[in-house]
């Protein structure tokens, strides 16, 4: 009897997914371990308020990555489709154009930030009270803006590696950059560097791996070095970018921007307790995202070729990994977190309210449950109906966060994010994911809305 598609051996694409997932997970684990080691080193040197400010500004650095307005993700899908169709010269031409656009956006963003840097009231906005920390705040913010501008074109390397099914490069260079970042923080503490020195160390993590990925891509991917070719049709690219921008904005808002929100509403000292717990809970969330990330271009190719069996099998696998590997273990291990923090930080451990502990635990479980659908929808390009949803959820979270954050501190900010996510976002994206799978089975065009000629 011939095997059914569900019983057939893993395809080459599935093997690439597994290889990429393993190295991405290794990279993220290394990054998280280095981050855990950084905390007692930085906390002992900086103190609670300066440490909280450092964490908040580092979160802003990651948040400003959304200034590419979704171009990186839109081009990633087009590159994946071009490479799957054997159109390497067109892919190389599209890549060069995208890099030029992102570099221009980074330069413009840096120029636009200068008035905000010199005339803004950053110590007051961030609630800094210590006079010494207030004096260092402006320099730290300037380093933040410069690093964010450099990051815009550099971060596109990860999108190119993903489109070319070379996600293992991301994991490899994340390991290298994490070790370098830890070393930079240790040197900053050993030399008793000011807050600006720690900000420079924090910039190593996002910028380092991107530079390494670019170098390795150029060395190993011959299509990148191909000569001048007519660029592919770009009709609809900006519309696609706008569609990707909204989920990107939502992801950054509920991830990297939480620490700045807590600083704005409750002061940087409140960020310290949140940051300590977030480094533990966030590890599992980041590993889950990186484990599932290789399925994104695979969904794009499955939609292009109409391989519905592969798409369904992959989607079921992502749900099994999510529930058994992340959601249930998080809930079971949450009561053990305070004991671990005490062993980890000793006398420098901040207060960990039980309400904050379980608020973060539940919030991360909700985010686990949303990642399989989000990656499927990104890969198949079904984002049009989610734009209004993202705006609605973000608006509600900001409205709730202002009052709940001032009333309940970090717990209030987390609840303001979790309530609309659970009641609006999760039901809608689950329904949309089911529709995307149905359209693949029926042969519908669920890959990028404007098909590539």
Tab-separated table of C-alpha atoms in Angstrom, residues 209-421:
chain	number	residue	atom	x	y	z
A	209	UNK	CA	24.506	38.951	14.461
A	210	UNK	CA	23.156	40.971	11.531
A	211	UNK	CA	26.658	41.920	10.399
A	212	UNK	CA	27.775	38.301	10.654
A	213	UNK	CA	24.767	37.029	8.714
A	214	UNK	CA	25.377	39.525	5.900
A	215	UNK	CA	28.992	38.417	5.559
A	216	UNK	CA	28.103	34.734	5.535
A	217	UNK	CA	25.230	35.208	3.083
A	218	UNK	CA	27.511	36.972	0.617
A	219	UNK	CA	30.109	34.234	1.007
A	220	UNK	CA	27.758	31.260	0.568
A	221	UNK	CA	24.761	32.417	-1.488
A	222	UNK	CA	25.928	32.861	-5.062
A	223	UNK	CA	22.670	34.424	-6.225
A	224	UNK	CA	23.305	37.473	-4.019
A	225	UNK	CA	26.472	38.278	-5.959
A	226	UNK	CA	24.856	37.958	-9.389
A	227	UNK	CA	25.227	40.889	-11.780
A	228	UNK	CA	22.737	43.582	-12.664
A	229	UNK	CA	19.323	42.261	-13.630
A	230	UNK	CA	15.995	43.857	-14.342
A	231	UNK	CA	14.202	44.232	-11.015
A	232	UNK	CA	10.993	42.240	-10.583
A	233	UNK	CA	7.594	43.839	-10.669
A	234	UNK	CA	7.090	45.728	-7.406
A	235	UNK	CA	3.397	46.413	-7.826
A	236	UNK	CA	1.654	46.205	-4.470
A	237	UNK	CA	4.857	45.927	-2.403
A	238	UNK	CA	4.107	49.012	-0.308
A	239	UNK	CA	0.575	47.775	0.360
A	240	UNK	CA	1.963	44.423	1.485
A	241	UNK	CA	4.499	46.220	3.677
A	242	UNK	CA	1.712	48.152	5.361
A	243	UNK	CA	-0.136	44.906	6.054
A	244	UNK	CA	2.956	43.346	7.617
A	245	UNK	CA	3.645	46.526	9.587
A	246	UNK	CA	0.533	46.164	11.722
A	247	UNK	CA	1.280	42.671	13.102
A	248	UNK	CA	4.909	43.783	13.466
A	249	UNK	CA	3.784	46.809	15.454
A	250	UNK	CA	1.608	44.614	17.633
A	251	UNK	CA	4.438	42.135	18.230
A	252	UNK	CA	6.877	44.883	19.209
A	253	UNK	CA	4.287	46.616	21.370
A	254	UNK	CA	3.476	43.514	23.431
A	255	UNK	CA	7.118	42.454	23.586
A	256	UNK	CA	9.923	44.976	23.611
A	257	UNK	CA	7.834	48.052	24.469
A	258	UNK	CA	6.453	46.735	27.762
A	259	UNK	CA	9.509	47.840	29.760
A	260	UNK	CA	9.375	51.432	28.415
A	261	UNK	CA	5.632	51.532	29.150
A	262	UNK	CA	6.254	50.493	32.749
A	263	UNK	CA	8.965	53.163	33.007
A	264	UNK	CA	6.600	55.817	31.626
A	265	UNK	CA	3.687	54.873	33.900
A	266	UNK	CA	5.408	53.529	37.049
A	267	UNK	CA	9.051	54.702	36.903
A	268	UNK	CA	12.278	52.845	36.014
A	269	UNK	CA	12.607	51.235	39.463
A	270	UNK	CA	9.429	49.221	38.747
A	271	UNK	CA	11.059	47.936	35.551
A	272	UNK	CA	13.661	46.022	37.568
A	273	UNK	CA	11.235	43.474	39.081
A	274	UNK	CA	9.498	43.089	35.727
A	275	UNK	CA	12.802	42.648	33.887
A	276	UNK	CA	14.067	39.929	36.208
A	277	UNK	CA	10.916	37.847	35.686
A	278	UNK	CA	10.674	38.696	31.983
A	279	UNK	CA	14.152	37.309	31.327
A	280	UNK	CA	12.913	33.955	32.622
A	281	UNK	CA	9.447	33.843	31.052
A	282	UNK	CA	10.617	35.545	27.886
A	283	UNK	CA	13.197	32.834	27.265
A	284	UNK	CA	10.538	30.232	26.539
A	285	UNK	CA	8.541	32.645	24.365
A	286	UNK	CA	11.584	33.540	22.293
A	287	UNK	CA	12.600	29.904	21.891
A	288	UNK	CA	9.082	29.041	20.752
A	289	UNK	CA	9.104	31.821	18.177
A	290	UNK	CA	12.468	30.757	16.814
A	291	UNK	CA	11.496	27.079	16.744
A	292	UNK	CA	8.406	27.955	14.688
A	293	UNK	CA	10.007	30.678	12.531
A	294	UNK	CA	11.351	28.320	9.816
A	295	UNK	CA	7.760	27.352	9.017
A	296	UNK	CA	7.086	30.907	7.738
A	297	UNK	CA	8.838	30.615	4.340
A	298	UNK	CA	7.730	26.990	4.164
A	299	UNK	CA	4.093	28.152	4.358
A	300	UNK	CA	4.830	30.684	1.605
A	301	UNK	CA	6.173	27.964	-0.659
A	302	UNK	CA	3.327	25.585	0.234
A	303	UNK	CA	0.804	28.278	-0.699
A	304	UNK	CA	2.654	28.942	-3.961
A	305	UNK	CA	2.690	25.248	-4.934
A	306	UNK	CA	-0.699	24.336	-3.443
A	307	UNK	CA	0.802	21.760	-1.041
A	308	UNK	CA	-2.126	21.688	1.388
A	309	UNK	CA	-1.086	18.427	3.077
A	310	UNK	CA	2.277	19.875	4.061
A	311	UNK	CA	0.665	23.079	5.385
A	312	UNK	CA	-1.862	21.183	7.526
A	313	UNK	CA	0.769	18.796	8.861
A	314	UNK	CA	3.083	21.687	9.751
A	315	UNK	CA	0.304	23.659	11.458
A	316	UNK	CA	-0.668	20.673	13.631
A	317	UNK	CA	2.976	20.163	14.558
A	318	UNK	CA	3.327	23.802	15.662
A	319	UNK	CA	0.304	23.444	17.945
A	320	UNK	CA	1.631	20.249	19.518
A	321	UNK	CA	4.980	21.923	20.179
A	322	UNK	CA	3.238	25.010	21.588
A	323	UNK	CA	0.974	23.259	24.083
A	324	UNK	CA	3.208	20.405	25.229
A	325	UNK	CA	6.534	22.179	25.006
A	326	UNK	CA	5.710	25.677	26.263
A	327	UNK	CA	2.235	26.431	27.665
A	328	UNK	CA	1.895	23.548	30.122
A	329	UNK	CA	5.517	23.641	31.392
A	330	UNK	CA	5.244	27.394	32.042
A	331	UNK	CA	2.148	26.999	34.223
A	332	UNK	CA	3.655	24.074	36.128
A	333	UNK	CA	6.997	25.767	36.802
A	334	UNK	CA	5.710	29.255	37.752
A	335	UNK	CA	5.567	28.534	41.531
A	336	UNK	CA	9.287	27.659	41.466
A	337	UNK	CA	10.389	30.977	39.927
A	338	UNK	CA	10.886	32.990	43.191
A	339	UNK	CA	13.196	30.319	44.601
A	340	UNK	CA	15.239	30.338	41.404
A	341	UNK	CA	15.503	34.147	41.434
A	342	UNK	CA	16.759	34.054	45.038
A	343	UNK	CA	19.487	31.577	44.087
A	344	UNK	CA	20.267	33.545	40.932
A	345	UNK	CA	20.548	37.091	42.329
A	346	UNK	CA	21.047	36.544	46.054
A	347	UNK	CA	21.010	39.797	48.026
A	348	UNK	CA	20.441	41.833	44.842
A	349	UNK	CA	17.106	40.132	44.099
A	350	UNK	CA	14.256	42.688	43.860
A	351	UNK	CA	10.848	42.193	45.413
A	352	UNK	CA	8.682	39.828	43.323
A	353	UNK	CA	4.972	40.332	44.072
A	354	UNK	CA	2.918	37.174	43.538
A	355	UNK	CA	0.473	39.194	41.425
A	356	UNK	CA	3.267	40.211	39.038
A	357	UNK	CA	4.547	36.628	38.886
A	358	UNK	CA	1.218	35.136	37.777
A	359	UNK	CA	0.308	38.079	35.557
A	360	UNK	CA	3.484	37.522	33.549
A	361	UNK	CA	2.989	33.759	33.508
A	362	UNK	CA	-0.550	34.029	32.142
A	363	UNK	CA	0.447	36.725	29.651
A	364	UNK	CA	3.165	34.523	28.195
A	365	UNK	CA	0.839	31.542	27.902
A	366	UNK	CA	-1.561	33.713	25.881
A	367	UNK	CA	1.301	34.736	23.601
A	368	UNK	CA	2.346	31.103	23.134
A	369	UNK	CA	-1.156	30.306	21.914
A	370	UNK	CA	-1.056	33.081	19.321
A	371	UNK	CA	2.245	32.301	17.614
A	372	UNK	CA	1.226	29.294	15.447
A	373	UNK	CA	-1.593	31.279	13.817
A	374	UNK	CA	0.495	34.437	13.424
A	375	UNK	CA	3.281	32.638	11.570
A	376	UNK	CA	0.819	30.834	9.289
A	377	UNK	CA	-0.907	34.109	8.398
A	378	UNK	CA	2.412	35.872	7.802
A	379	UNK	CA	3.609	33.088	5.542
A	380	UNK	CA	0.422	32.999	3.486
A	381	UNK	CA	-0.040	36.769	3.342
A	382	UNK	CA	-3.542	36.807	4.851
A	383	UNK	CA	-3.120	40.045	6.775
A	384	UNK	CA	-5.626	42.463	5.278
A	385	UNK	CA	-8.385	41.854	7.815
A	386	UNK	CA	-6.009	42.008	10.759
A	387	UNK	CA	-5.018	45.656	10.320
A	388	UNK	CA	-8.124	47.024	12.035
A	389	UNK	CA	-7.847	44.359	14.734
A	390	UNK	CA	-4.272	45.353	15.603
A	391	UNK	CA	-5.151	49.043	15.763
A	392	UNK	CA	-8.144	48.257	17.964
A	393	UNK	CA	-6.155	46.071	20.379
A	394	UNK	CA	-3.293	48.568	20.640
A	395	UNK	CA	-5.670	51.472	21.221
A	396	UNK	CA	-7.483	49.587	23.971
A	397	UNK	CA	-4.180	48.543	25.580
A	398	UNK	CA	-2.855	52.107	25.605
A	399	UNK	CA	-6.115	53.420	27.020
A	400	UNK	CA	-6.191	50.757	29.735
A	401	UNK	CA	-2.438	50.954	30.359
A	402	UNK	CA	-2.471	54.618	31.281
A	403	UNK	CA	-4.990	54.147	34.065
A	404	UNK	CA	-4.159	50.571	35.117
A	405	UNK	CA	-0.404	51.225	34.980
A	406	UNK	CA	-0.666	54.246	37.248
A	407	UNK	CA	-2.971	52.346	39.616
A	408	UNK	CA	-1.263	48.918	39.734
A	409	UNK	CA	2.209	49.477	38.284
A	410	UNK	CA	3.748	46.743	36.169
A	411	UNK	CA	0.808	44.379	36.776
A	412	UNK	CA	-1.585	46.980	35.395
A	413	UNK	CA	0.431	47.403	32.194
A	414	UNK	CA	0.542	43.627	31.654
A	415	UNK	CA	-3.197	43.246	32.231
A	416	UNK	CA	-3.869	46.104	29.812
A	417	UNK	CA	-2.035	44.115	27.145
A	418	UNK	CA	-3.476	40.702	28.002
A	419	UNK	CA	-7.204	41.507	28.162
A	420	UNK	CA	-7.725	42.736	24.564
A	421	UNK	CA	-5.283	40.116	23.292
